[in-house]
Coordinates of N, CA, C and O in Angstrom, one line a residue:
M1 N -13.4 -76.8 186.6 CA -12.5 -77.7 186.9 C -12.4 -77.5 188.8 O -12.8 -78.3 189.7
Y2 N -12.3 -76.2 189.4 CA -12.0 -75.7 190.7 C -12.9 -74.8 190.7 O -12.7 -73.8 191.5
E3 N -14.2 -74.9 190.3 CA -15.3 -74.2 190.8 C -15.6 -73.3 192.0 O -15.6 -72.3 192.4
K4 N -15.6 -74.7 192.8 CA -15.9 -73.8 194.3 C -14.6 -73.0 194.9 O -15.4 -71.8 195.7
E5 N -13.4 -73.5 194.6 CA -12.3 -72.2 195.1 C -12.1 -71.1 194.3 O -12.0 -70.2 194.8
K6 N -12.4 -71.4 192.9 CA -12.9 -69.9 192.1 C -13.6 -69.2 192.8 O -13.7 -67.6 193.1
E7 N -15.2 -69.4 193.2 CA -16.1 -68.9 193.6 C -15.9 -68.3 195.3 O -15.9 -66.8 194.9
K8 N -15.1 -69.0 195.8 CA -14.9 -68.8 197.1 C -13.4 -67.3 196.8 O -13.3 -66.2 198.0
F9 N -12.8 -67.5 196.1 CA -11.4 -66.4 196.0 C -12.4 -65.4 195.1 O -11.9 -64.2 195.9
F10 N -13.4 -65.4 194.5 CA -13.9 -64.4 194.1 C -14.3 -63.6 195.0 O -14.6 -62.2 195.2
E11 N -15.0 -64.3 195.9 CA -16.2 -63.5 196.8 C -14.9 -62.8 197.9 O -15.7 -62.1 198.7
S12 N -13.5 -63.4 198.0 CA -13.0 -62.8 199.1 C -12.5 -61.4 198.4 O -12.1 -60.6 199.0
L13 N -12.2 -61.9 197.0 CA -11.6 -60.7 196.1 C -12.5 -60.0 196.2 O -11.9 -58.3 196.2
K14 N -13.6 -59.6 196.2 CA -15.0 -58.7 196.3 C -15.0 -58.2 197.7 O -15.1 -56.3 197.5
T15 N -14.8 -58.7 198.6 CA -14.8 -58.0 199.8 C -13.4 -57.5 200.1 O -13.8 -56.1 200.7
F16 N -12.6 -57.4 199.4 CA -11.2 -56.9 199.8 C -11.2 -55.7 198.9 O -11.1 -54.8 199.0
T17 N -11.9 -55.6 197.6 CA -11.8 -54.6 196.6 C -12.6 -53.7 197.3 O -12.3 -52.4 197.2
D18 N -13.5 -54.2 197.9 CA -14.3 -52.8 198.7 C -14.0 -52.0 199.3 O -14.2 -50.8 199.5
S19 N -12.8 -52.3 200.0 CA -11.8 -51.5 200.8 C -10.6 -50.5 199.9 O -9.8 -50.1 201.0
L20 N -10.9 -50.8 198.9 CA -9.3 -50.3 198.3 C -9.6 -48.4 197.9 O -8.7 -48.3 198.2
S21 N -10.7 -48.5 198.2 CA -10.8 -46.8 197.4 C -10.6 -46.2 198.8 O -9.8 -45.0 198.2
S22 N -10.7 -46.6 200.1 CA -10.3 -46.0 201.3 C -8.5 -46.2 201.2 O -8.0 -45.2 201.9
K23 N -8.0 -46.7 200.8 CA -6.6 -47.0 200.3 C -5.9 -45.4 199.4 O -4.9 -45.3 199.4
L24 N -6.8 -45.3 198.8 CA -6.2 -44.7 197.5 C -6.9 -43.2 197.7 O -6.3 -42.2 197.2
I25 N -8.4 -42.8 198.3 CA -8.8 -41.7 197.9 C -8.9 -41.3 199.8 O -9.3 -42.2 200.3
H26 N -8.7 -39.6 200.1 CA -8.9 -39.5 201.7 C -9.5 -38.1 201.4 O -9.0 -37.0 200.4
D27 N -10.6 -38.1 201.8 CA -11.3 -36.7 201.6 C -11.5 -36.2 200.4 O -11.4 -35.1 199.8
N28 N -11.7 -37.2 198.8 CA -12.6 -37.1 198.2 C -11.3 -36.8 197.1 O -11.7 -36.2 196.3
Q29 N -10.0 -37.1 197.7 CA -8.9 -37.0 196.9 C -8.1 -37.7 196.9 O -7.8 -38.5 197.9
W30 N -7.2 -38.0 196.1 CA -6.4 -39.3 195.7 C -5.0 -38.9 196.9 O -4.6 -37.9 196.7
T31 N -4.7 -40.0 197.3 CA -3.7 -40.0 198.1 C -2.0 -39.9 197.7 O -1.5 -39.2 198.1
I32 N -1.9 -40.1 196.7 CA -0.5 -39.9 196.1 C -0.7 -38.5 195.2 O -1.2 -38.1 194.2
R33 N 0.4 -37.9 195.3 CA 0.4 -36.3 194.8 C 1.4 -36.2 193.5 O 1.5 -35.3 192.7
G34 N 2.6 -37.3 193.3 CA 3.3 -37.0 192.3 C 4.3 -38.0 192.8 O 4.3 -38.8 193.5
F35 N 6.0 -37.8 192.1 CA 6.5 -38.6 191.9 C 7.9 -37.7 192.9 O 7.9 -36.5 192.6
I36 N 8.8 -37.9 193.5 CA 9.8 -37.3 194.6 C 11.1 -37.9 193.9 O 11.3 -39.1 193.6
D37 N 11.7 -36.9 194.2 CA 13.2 -37.7 193.7 C 14.0 -37.0 194.9 O 13.5 -36.9 196.2
I38 N 15.5 -37.3 194.7 CA 16.3 -37.6 196.0 C 16.6 -36.0 196.1 O 16.9 -35.6 197.6
F39 N 16.2 -34.8 195.7 CA 16.0 -33.3 196.4 C 14.9 -33.4 197.1 O 14.7 -32.0 197.3
K40 N 14.3 -33.9 197.0 CA 12.8 -34.1 197.8 C 11.9 -32.8 197.2 O 11.2 -32.1 197.5
N41 N 12.1 -33.1 195.6 CA 11.0 -32.2 194.8 C 9.9 -33.4 194.3 O 9.9 -34.3 194.3
I42 N 8.9 -32.9 194.5 CA 7.4 -33.8 193.7 C 7.0 -33.1 192.6 O 6.7 -31.7 192.7
Y43 N 7.0 -34.0 191.7 CA 6.4 -33.9 190.0 C 5.3 -34.2 190.5 O 4.9 -35.4 190.4
S44 N 4.4 -33.1 189.8 CA 2.8 -33.6 189.8 C 2.6 -34.5 189.0 O 3.3 -34.5 188.0
L45 N 1.0 -34.9 188.8 CA 0.8 -36.1 188.0 C 0.2 -35.6 187.0 O -0.6 -34.4 187.0
T46 N -0.1 -36.4 185.9 CA -1.2 -35.9 184.5 C -2.1 -37.1 184.6 O -2.2 -37.6 185.3
T47 N -3.0 -37.1 183.7 CA -4.1 -37.9 183.3 C -3.6 -39.1 182.4 O -4.5 -39.9 182.2
D48 N -2.5 -39.5 182.6 CA -2.0 -40.4 181.5 C -2.3 -41.7 182.1 O -2.2 -41.8 183.1
S49 N -3.2 -42.7 181.4 CA -3.7 -43.7 182.0 C -2.5 -44.5 182.2 O -2.5 -45.5 183.4
K50 N -1.5 -44.8 180.9 CA -0.3 -45.6 181.6 C 0.4 -45.1 183.0 O 0.7 -46.2 183.9
V51 N 0.4 -43.8 183.2 CA 1.2 -43.6 184.6 C 0.3 -43.9 185.5 O 0.5 -44.7 186.6
L52 N -1.1 -43.7 185.8 CA -2.2 -44.2 186.6 C -2.1 -45.6 186.9 O -2.3 -45.9 188.0
S53 N -1.9 -46.2 186.0 CA -1.9 -47.9 185.9 C -0.8 -48.3 186.9 O -1.0 -49.2 187.8
K54 N 0.3 -48.1 186.7 CA 1.7 -48.3 187.2 C 1.7 -47.6 188.9 O 1.9 -48.5 189.9
I55 N 1.1 -46.5 188.8 CA 0.7 -46.0 190.3 C -0.3 -47.0 191.1 O 0.2 -47.2 192.4
L56 N -1.3 -47.2 190.5 CA -2.4 -48.3 191.3 C -1.7 -49.2 191.7 O -1.7 -50.1 192.7
E57 N -0.7 -49.8 190.5 CA -0.1 -51.1 190.9 C 0.5 -51.0 192.0 O 0.8 -51.8 192.8
L58 N 1.8 -50.0 191.8 CA 2.7 -49.8 193.3 C 2.0 -49.6 194.3 O 2.4 -50.3 195.6
H59 N 0.9 -48.8 194.4 CA 0.2 -48.2 195.5 C -0.7 -49.6 196.2 O -0.5 -49.6 197.6
L60 N -1.0 -50.5 195.3 CA -1.9 -51.6 196.1 C -1.4 -52.6 196.2 O -1.7 -53.7 196.4
L61 N -0.1 -52.9 195.9 CA 1.0 -54.0 196.2 C 1.0 -54.6 197.6 O 0.6 -55.6 197.8
P62 N 1.3 -53.6 198.4 CA 1.1 -54.4 200.0 C 0.1 -54.6 200.0 O -0.6 -55.5 201.0
E63 N -1.2 -54.1 199.9 CA -2.6 -54.6 200.0 C -2.7 -56.0 199.7 O -3.4 -56.7 200.1
L64 N -2.3 -56.2 198.4 CA -2.3 -57.4 197.6 C -1.6 -58.5 198.5 O -2.5 -59.8 198.5
L65 N -0.3 -58.3 198.4 CA 0.1 -59.0 199.6 C -0.7 -59.6 200.7 O -0.3 -60.9 201.3
S66 N -1.1 -58.4 201.6 CA -1.8 -58.7 202.9 C -2.9 -59.6 202.3 O -3.4 -60.6 203.5
F67 N -3.7 -59.4 201.6 CA -4.7 -60.0 201.2 C -4.4 -61.3 200.7 O -5.3 -62.3 201.2
S68 N -3.3 -61.6 200.0 CA -2.9 -62.9 199.9 C -2.4 -64.1 201.1 O -2.9 -65.2 201.0
E69 N -2.1 -63.5 202.1 CA -1.6 -64.3 203.3 C -2.9 -64.2 204.1 O -3.3 -65.4 204.2
V70 N -3.8 -63.4 204.0 CA -5.2 -63.9 204.6 C -5.9 -65.4 204.3 O -6.5 -65.6 204.7
I71 N -6.0 -64.9 203.0 CA -6.7 -65.8 202.2 C -6.0 -67.5 201.7 O -6.1 -68.2 201.1
D72 N -4.5 -67.3 202.6 CA -3.8 -68.7 202.4 C -3.0 -68.9 200.7 O -3.6 -69.9 200.1
Y73 N -2.9 -67.7 200.3 CA -2.1 -67.9 198.7 C -0.9 -67.1 199.0 O -0.7 -66.6 199.7
K74 N -0.1 -67.4 197.9 CA 1.3 -66.8 197.4 C 1.1 -65.5 196.5 O 0.2 -66.4 195.4
I75 N 2.0 -64.7 196.2 CA 1.5 -64.3 194.8 C 2.7 -64.4 194.0 O 3.8 -64.2 194.5
E76 N 2.5 -64.4 193.1 CA 3.9 -64.7 191.9 C 3.7 -63.4 191.0 O 2.8 -63.4 190.1
P77 N 4.7 -62.6 190.8 CA 4.4 -61.3 189.7 C 5.1 -61.8 188.5 O 5.4 -63.0 188.3
A78 N 4.7 -61.1 187.2 CA 4.8 -62.1 185.9 C 6.4 -61.7 186.0 O 6.7 -61.0 186.4
E79 N 6.5 -62.8 185.1 CA 7.9 -63.0 184.9 C 8.7 -61.9 183.9 O 10.1 -61.5 183.8
K80 N 8.1 -61.1 182.8 CA 8.1 -59.9 182.0 C 7.7 -59.2 182.4 O 6.4 -59.2 182.4
Q81 N 8.3 -57.9 182.0 CA 7.3 -56.6 182.1 C 5.9 -56.9 180.9 O 4.8 -56.3 181.6
N82 N 6.1 -57.2 179.9 CA 5.0 -57.2 179.2 C 4.4 -58.5 178.8 O 3.1 -58.7 178.5
W83 N 4.3 -59.3 180.0 CA 3.5 -60.5 180.3 C 2.1 -60.3 181.1 O 2.1 -59.3 181.9
Y84 N 1.2 -60.7 180.8 CA 0.0 -61.2 181.6 C 0.2 -62.1 182.7 O 0.7 -63.4 182.5
P85 N -0.4 -61.9 183.8 CA -1.1 -60.8 184.6 C 0.1 -60.2 185.3 O 0.9 -60.6 185.5
D86 N -0.4 -59.1 186.1 CA 0.6 -58.5 186.7 C 0.8 -59.7 188.1 O 2.1 -59.6 188.6
F87 N -0.2 -59.9 188.4 CA 0.4 -60.7 189.5 C -0.8 -62.4 189.6 O -1.9 -62.3 189.1
T88 N -0.1 -63.1 189.8 CA -0.8 -64.6 190.0 C -0.7 -65.0 191.5 O -0.1 -65.1 191.9
F89 N -2.0 -65.2 191.6 CA -1.9 -65.9 193.0 C -2.4 -67.2 192.8 O -3.0 -67.7 192.1
I90 N -1.3 -68.0 193.9 CA -1.7 -69.4 193.8 C -2.0 -70.0 195.2 O -1.0 -69.6 196.2
S91 N -2.6 -71.2 195.3 CA -3.0 -71.3 196.4 C -1.9 -72.2 197.1 O -1.2 -72.9 196.5
N92 N -1.5 -72.1 198.5 CA -0.6 -72.5 199.2 C -1.0 -74.3 199.5 O -0.1 -74.9 199.8
K93 N -2.3 -74.5 199.2 CA -2.6 -75.9 199.7 C -2.4 -77.0 198.2 O -2.6 -78.3 198.4
N94 N -2.9 -75.9 197.2 CA -2.5 -76.7 196.0 C -2.5 -75.9 194.7 O -2.8 -75.1 194.4
N95 N -0.8 -76.0 194.1 CA -0.6 -75.2 193.7 C -1.0 -74.7 191.9 O -1.1 -74.3 191.1
D96 N -1.9 -76.1 191.4 CA -2.8 -76.2 190.5 C -3.5 -75.2 190.4 O -4.1 -74.3 189.5
I97 N -4.2 -74.6 191.5 CA -5.2 -73.6 191.8 C -4.4 -72.1 191.6 O -4.0 -71.7 192.6
K98 N -4.8 -71.6 190.6 CA -4.1 -70.1 190.1 C -5.7 -69.4 189.7 O -6.3 -69.7 189.1
F99 N -5.3 -68.1 190.1 CA -6.0 -66.9 190.1 C -5.2 -65.7 189.6 O -4.5 -65.4 190.0
A100 N -5.5 -65.0 188.3 CA -4.8 -63.8 187.5 C -5.6 -62.6 188.5 O -6.8 -62.8 188.5
V101 N -4.7 -61.6 188.8 CA -5.1 -60.3 189.3 C -4.3 -59.3 188.2 O -3.1 -59.6 188.4
D102 N -5.0 -58.8 187.4 CA -4.2 -57.6 186.4 C -5.0 -56.6 186.3 O -5.9 -56.9 186.3
L103 N -4.0 -55.8 186.9 CA -4.7 -54.1 187.4 C -4.8 -53.5 185.8 O -3.9 -52.8 185.0
K104 N -6.2 -53.5 185.4 CA -6.4 -52.5 184.2 C -7.1 -51.7 184.4 O -8.3 -51.7 185.2
T105 N -7.0 -50.5 184.1 CA -7.4 -49.1 184.3 C -8.1 -48.5 182.8 O -7.1 -48.7 182.1
T106 N -9.1 -47.9 183.1 CA -9.9 -46.9 181.9 C -10.5 -45.9 182.5 O -10.7 -46.1 183.9
Y107 N -10.7 -45.1 181.9 CA -12.1 -43.9 182.4 C -13.5 -44.2 181.9 O -13.5 -44.7 180.5
R108 N -14.5 -43.5 182.1 CA -15.6 -43.9 182.0 C -15.9 -42.6 180.7 O -15.2 -41.6 180.4
N109 N -16.4 -42.8 179.9 CA -16.9 -42.2 178.9 C -17.8 -41.3 179.3 O -18.8 -41.5 179.2
E110 N -17.4 -39.8 179.1 CA -18.7 -38.8 180.1 C -19.8 -38.5 179.3 O -20.7 -38.1 179.9
K111 N -19.8 -38.9 178.1 CA -20.9 -38.7 177.0 C -21.8 -39.9 177.1 O -23.1 -39.9 177.2
R112 N -21.4 -40.6 177.6 CA -22.2 -42.4 177.9 C -21.7 -42.7 179.2 O -20.8 -44.0 178.8
P113 N -21.9 -42.7 180.5 CA -21.7 -43.0 181.4 C -21.4 -44.5 181.9 O -21.1 -45.1 182.3
D114 N -22.5 -45.4 180.9 CA -22.6 -47.0 181.4 C -21.3 -47.8 180.5 O -21.3 -48.7 180.3
F115 N -20.5 -46.5 179.6 CA -19.8 -47.2 179.1 C -18.1 -46.6 179.2 O -17.9 -45.6 180.1
C116 N -17.5 -47.2 178.8 CA -15.7 -46.9 179.4 C -15.0 -46.6 178.3 O -15.5 -46.9 177.2
N117 N -13.7 -46.4 178.2 CA -12.7 -45.9 177.1 C -12.5 -47.1 176.6 O -11.7 -47.3 175.6
G118 N -12.5 -48.3 177.3 CA -11.7 -49.7 176.9 C -10.5 -50.2 177.7 O -9.9 -49.3 177.9
F119 N -10.3 -51.4 177.4 CA -9.5 -51.9 178.2 C -8.2 -52.6 177.0 O -9.0 -52.9 175.9
T120 N -7.2 -52.4 177.3 CA -6.1 -53.3 176.7 C -5.6 -54.7 177.5 O -5.8 -54.9 178.6
L121 N -6.5 -55.9 176.6 CA -6.3 -57.1 177.2 C -5.6 -58.1 176.3 O -5.6 -58.8 175.3
G122 N -4.2 -58.2 176.5 CA -3.3 -58.9 175.8 C -2.8 -58.9 174.5 O -2.8 -58.0 174.0
S123 N -2.2 -60.1 174.1 CA -1.6 -59.9 172.8 C -2.7 -60.3 171.9 O -3.1 -61.5 171.0
H124 N -3.3 -59.4 171.2 CA -4.2 -59.3 170.0 C -5.3 -60.2 170.0 O -5.4 -60.8 169.5
G125 N -5.5 -60.5 171.1 CA -6.7 -61.3 171.6 C -6.4 -62.9 171.8 O -7.5 -63.5 171.8
E126 N -5.4 -63.2 171.5 CA -4.6 -64.6 171.7 C -5.4 -65.1 172.9 O -5.9 -66.5 172.7
Y127 N -5.1 -64.7 173.9 CA -5.6 -65.2 175.2 C -7.4 -65.8 174.8 O -7.5 -66.5 175.4
F128 N -8.5 -64.8 174.4 CA -9.6 -65.1 174.1 C -10.2 -66.2 172.8 O -10.9 -66.9 173.1
S129 N -9.1 -66.3 171.8 CA -9.5 -67.0 171.2 C -8.9 -68.4 171.2 O -9.0 -69.3 170.6
N130 N -7.9 -68.4 172.0 CA -7.1 -69.9 172.4 C -6.7 -70.0 174.0 O -5.4 -69.4 174.0
R131 N -7.4 -70.1 174.6 CA -7.2 -70.1 176.0 C -6.3 -71.2 176.3 O -5.9 -71.1 177.7
N132 N -5.8 -72.0 176.0 CA -4.7 -72.4 176.1 C -3.1 -72.2 175.7 O -2.2 -72.5 175.8
S133 N -3.2 -70.6 175.2 CA -2.1 -69.9 174.7 C -1.3 -70.0 175.7 O -1.8 -69.2 176.9
A134 N 0.1 -69.7 175.6 CA 1.0 -69.2 176.7 C 1.9 -68.3 175.9 O 2.7 -67.7 176.4
K135 N 1.5 -67.5 174.6 CA 2.5 -66.2 174.3 C 2.0 -65.3 175.4 O 0.8 -64.5 175.5
N136 N 3.2 -64.6 175.8 CA 3.3 -63.2 176.8 C 2.1 -63.7 177.7 O 1.8 -62.9 178.1
I137 N 2.3 -64.6 178.5 CA 1.4 -65.0 179.6 C 2.3 -66.1 180.5 O 2.8 -66.8 180.2
Q138 N 2.3 -65.9 181.6 CA 2.7 -66.7 182.8 C 2.4 -68.0 182.8 O 3.2 -69.0 182.8
Y139 N 1.1 -68.1 182.8 CA 0.1 -69.3 182.7 C -0.7 -69.5 181.3 O -1.4 -68.3 181.1
P140 N -1.2 -70.4 180.6 CA -2.4 -70.5 179.8 C -4.0 -69.7 180.5 O -3.7 -69.7 181.6
Y141 N -4.5 -68.8 179.9 CA -5.6 -68.1 180.0 C -6.7 -68.8 180.8 O -7.3 -68.2 181.6
S142 N -6.7 -70.2 180.6 CA -7.6 -70.8 181.1 C -7.6 -71.1 182.8 O -8.6 -71.1 183.5
H143 N -6.5 -70.2 183.3 CA -6.3 -70.3 184.5 C -6.7 -69.1 185.4 O -6.8 -68.9 186.7
Y144 N -7.5 -67.9 184.5 CA -7.2 -66.8 184.8 C -8.7 -66.0 184.6 O -9.4 -66.4 183.9
F145 N -8.9 -65.0 185.7 CA -10.0 -64.1 185.2 C -9.3 -62.5 185.7 O -8.2 -62.5 186.1
C146 N -9.9 -61.6 185.1 CA -9.2 -60.4 185.1 C -10.2 -59.2 186.0 O -11.7 -59.6 185.8
I147 N -9.3 -58.1 186.6 CA -9.7 -57.3 187.3 C -9.7 -55.8 186.3 O -8.6 -55.5 186.2
G148 N -10.7 -55.1 186.4 CA -10.6 -54.1 185.6 C -10.8 -52.9 186.7 O -11.9 -52.9 187.3
I149 N -10.3 -51.8 186.7 CA -10.8 -50.5 187.8 C -10.9 -49.6 186.5 O -10.4 -48.9 185.6
I150 N -12.4 -49.1 186.9 CA -12.9 -47.8 185.9 C -13.0 -46.7 186.7 O -13.9 -46.9 188.2
Y151 N -12.7 -45.6 186.5 CA -12.6 -44.3 187.2 C -13.5 -43.4 186.0 O -13.4 -43.4 185.2
S152 N -14.2 -42.4 186.9 CA -14.5 -41.2 186.1 C -13.7 -39.8 186.7 O -12.5 -40.2 187.4
R153 N -13.4 -39.0 185.4 CA -12.6 -38.3 185.5 C -13.1 -36.6 184.9 O -13.8 -36.9 184.3
N154 N -12.5 -35.8 185.5 CA -13.0 -34.3 184.9 C -11.7 -34.3 184.1 O -10.8 -34.4 184.1
I155 N -12.3 -33.8 183.0 CA -11.3 -33.6 182.0 C -10.5 -32.4 182.0 O -11.6 -30.9 182.1
L156 N -9.7 -31.8 182.4 CA -8.5 -30.7 182.6 C -8.4 -30.1 181.3 O -7.5 -30.6 180.4
Q157 N -8.8 -28.8 181.0 CA -8.5 -28.1 180.2 C -7.3 -28.0 179.8 O -6.6 -27.9 178.7
S158 N -6.2 -27.3 180.6 CA -5.0 -27.4 180.4 C -4.1 -28.0 182.0 O -4.8 -27.7 183.0
Y159 N -3.1 -28.7 181.9 CA -2.9 -29.6 182.9 C -1.1 -29.2 182.7 O -0.6 -30.1 181.6
D160 N -0.5 -28.4 183.3 CA 0.6 -28.1 183.5 C 1.7 -29.1 184.6 O 1.2 -29.3 185.7
V161 N 2.6 -30.0 184.3 CA 3.4 -30.8 185.6 C 4.3 -29.4 185.9 O 4.8 -29.1 185.4
K162 N 4.0 -29.7 187.3 CA 4.7 -28.6 188.0 C 5.7 -29.2 189.1 O 5.4 -30.3 189.4
T163 N 6.3 -28.8 189.6 CA 7.4 -29.2 190.8 C 7.4 -28.3 192.0 O 7.1 -27.3 192.0
Y164 N 7.3 -29.5 193.1 CA 6.9 -28.6 194.5 C 7.7 -29.4 195.3 O 8.3 -30.4 194.9
S165 N 8.1 -28.8 196.4 CA 8.7 -29.0 197.3 C 8.0 -29.9 198.4 O 6.6 -29.9 198.5
I166 N 8.6 -30.6 198.8 CA 7.9 -31.9 199.8 C 7.4 -31.1 201.3 O 6.6 -31.6 201.4
D167 N 7.8 -30.1 201.3 CA 7.7 -29.1 202.3 C 5.9 -28.4 201.7 O 5.1 -28.1 202.6
S168 N 5.6 -28.4 200.7 CA 4.5 -28.1 200.0 C 3.5 -28.8 199.4 O 2.4 -28.5 199.0
I169 N 3.4 -30.0 200.2 CA 2.7 -31.2 199.6 C 1.3 -30.7 199.9 O 0.7 -31.0 198.9
E170 N 1.0 -30.1 200.5 CA -0.9 -29.5 200.8 C -0.9 -29.1 199.8 O -2.2 -28.5 199.1
N171 N -0.2 -28.2 198.6 CA -0.4 -27.3 198.1 C -0.2 -28.1 196.5 O -0.5 -27.7 195.3
I172 N -0.2 -29.5 196.7 CA -0.1 -30.3 195.2 C -1.4 -30.5 194.5 O -2.0 -31.1 195.5
P173 N -1.8 -30.3 193.4 CA -3.1 -30.9 192.9 C -3.5 -32.0 193.0 O -2.4 -32.9 192.6
A174 N -4.4 -32.6 193.6 CA -4.5 -34.0 193.7 C -5.3 -34.6 192.6 O -6.0 -34.2 191.9
I175 N -5.0 -35.8 192.4 CA -5.3 -36.7 191.4 C -7.0 -36.9 191.6 O -7.3 -37.1 190.7
G176 N -7.4 -36.5 192.9 CA -8.7 -36.6 192.8 C -9.3 -35.6 192.3 O -10.7 -35.7 192.4
D177 N -8.7 -34.7 191.9 CA -9.4 -33.7 190.9 C -10.1 -34.5 189.8 O -11.1 -33.6 189.2
F178 N -9.6 -34.8 189.5 CA -10.4 -35.9 188.3 C -10.6 -37.3 188.6 O -11.2 -38.1 187.7
L179 N -10.5 -38.0 189.7 CA -10.7 -39.3 190.1 C -12.0 -39.1 191.0 O -11.6 -39.1 191.9
K180 N -13.0 -39.2 190.5 CA -14.2 -38.9 191.1 C -14.7 -40.4 191.9 O -15.0 -40.4 192.9
R181 N -14.3 -41.5 191.3 CA -15.3 -42.6 191.7 C -14.3 -43.8 191.1 O -14.0 -43.8 189.7
L182 N -14.0 -45.1 192.2 CA -13.1 -46.0 191.4 C -14.4 -47.1 191.6 O -14.9 -47.6 192.7
I183 N -14.2 -47.9 190.6 CA -15.0 -49.2 190.7 C -14.2 -50.2 189.8 O -13.6 -50.4 189.0
I184 N -14.3 -51.5 190.9 CA -13.5 -52.8 190.4 C -14.6 -53.5 190.1 O -15.3 -54.2 191.1
L185 N -14.2 -54.0 189.3 CA -15.0 -55.4 188.7 C -14.6 -56.8 188.9 O -13.3 -57.0 188.8

């Protein structure tokens, strides 16, 4: 229906995503080192993909907001925590033109580098079998496409979450120790 707009959005999104690695990685290490509390303690990260997904979403939100302004769209977050997508881009010129940006993350299968560990996509495949479904979704799936972030990682033999002082931030193991490459589809 809006194929020209979809193609234009997708091309803009590809250009935008090409710059995201530089926002996440510096000197081959991830820029985020952990979680900080009010006592200025930093708790190092683990390889838990749920944690990484949320960190990516929070870290990239300002970039997504800036991108939406550049392309003359507004961003609408999901109304509920367990709804798809994370963000809906809605054209300022025509509110019927909507595109999903759902940050799905997974890691490459080290034994088969052309494959990943798999993505979780929606409520039991409902979106794919019934594209007009509104189950746990902001708008029917027919309005959307999805972006996946696939990364390579080093499998850490033992990983202990440790607490560091803000003054010793340079000693905190970078998540880049296992985040080798970021690919956005």
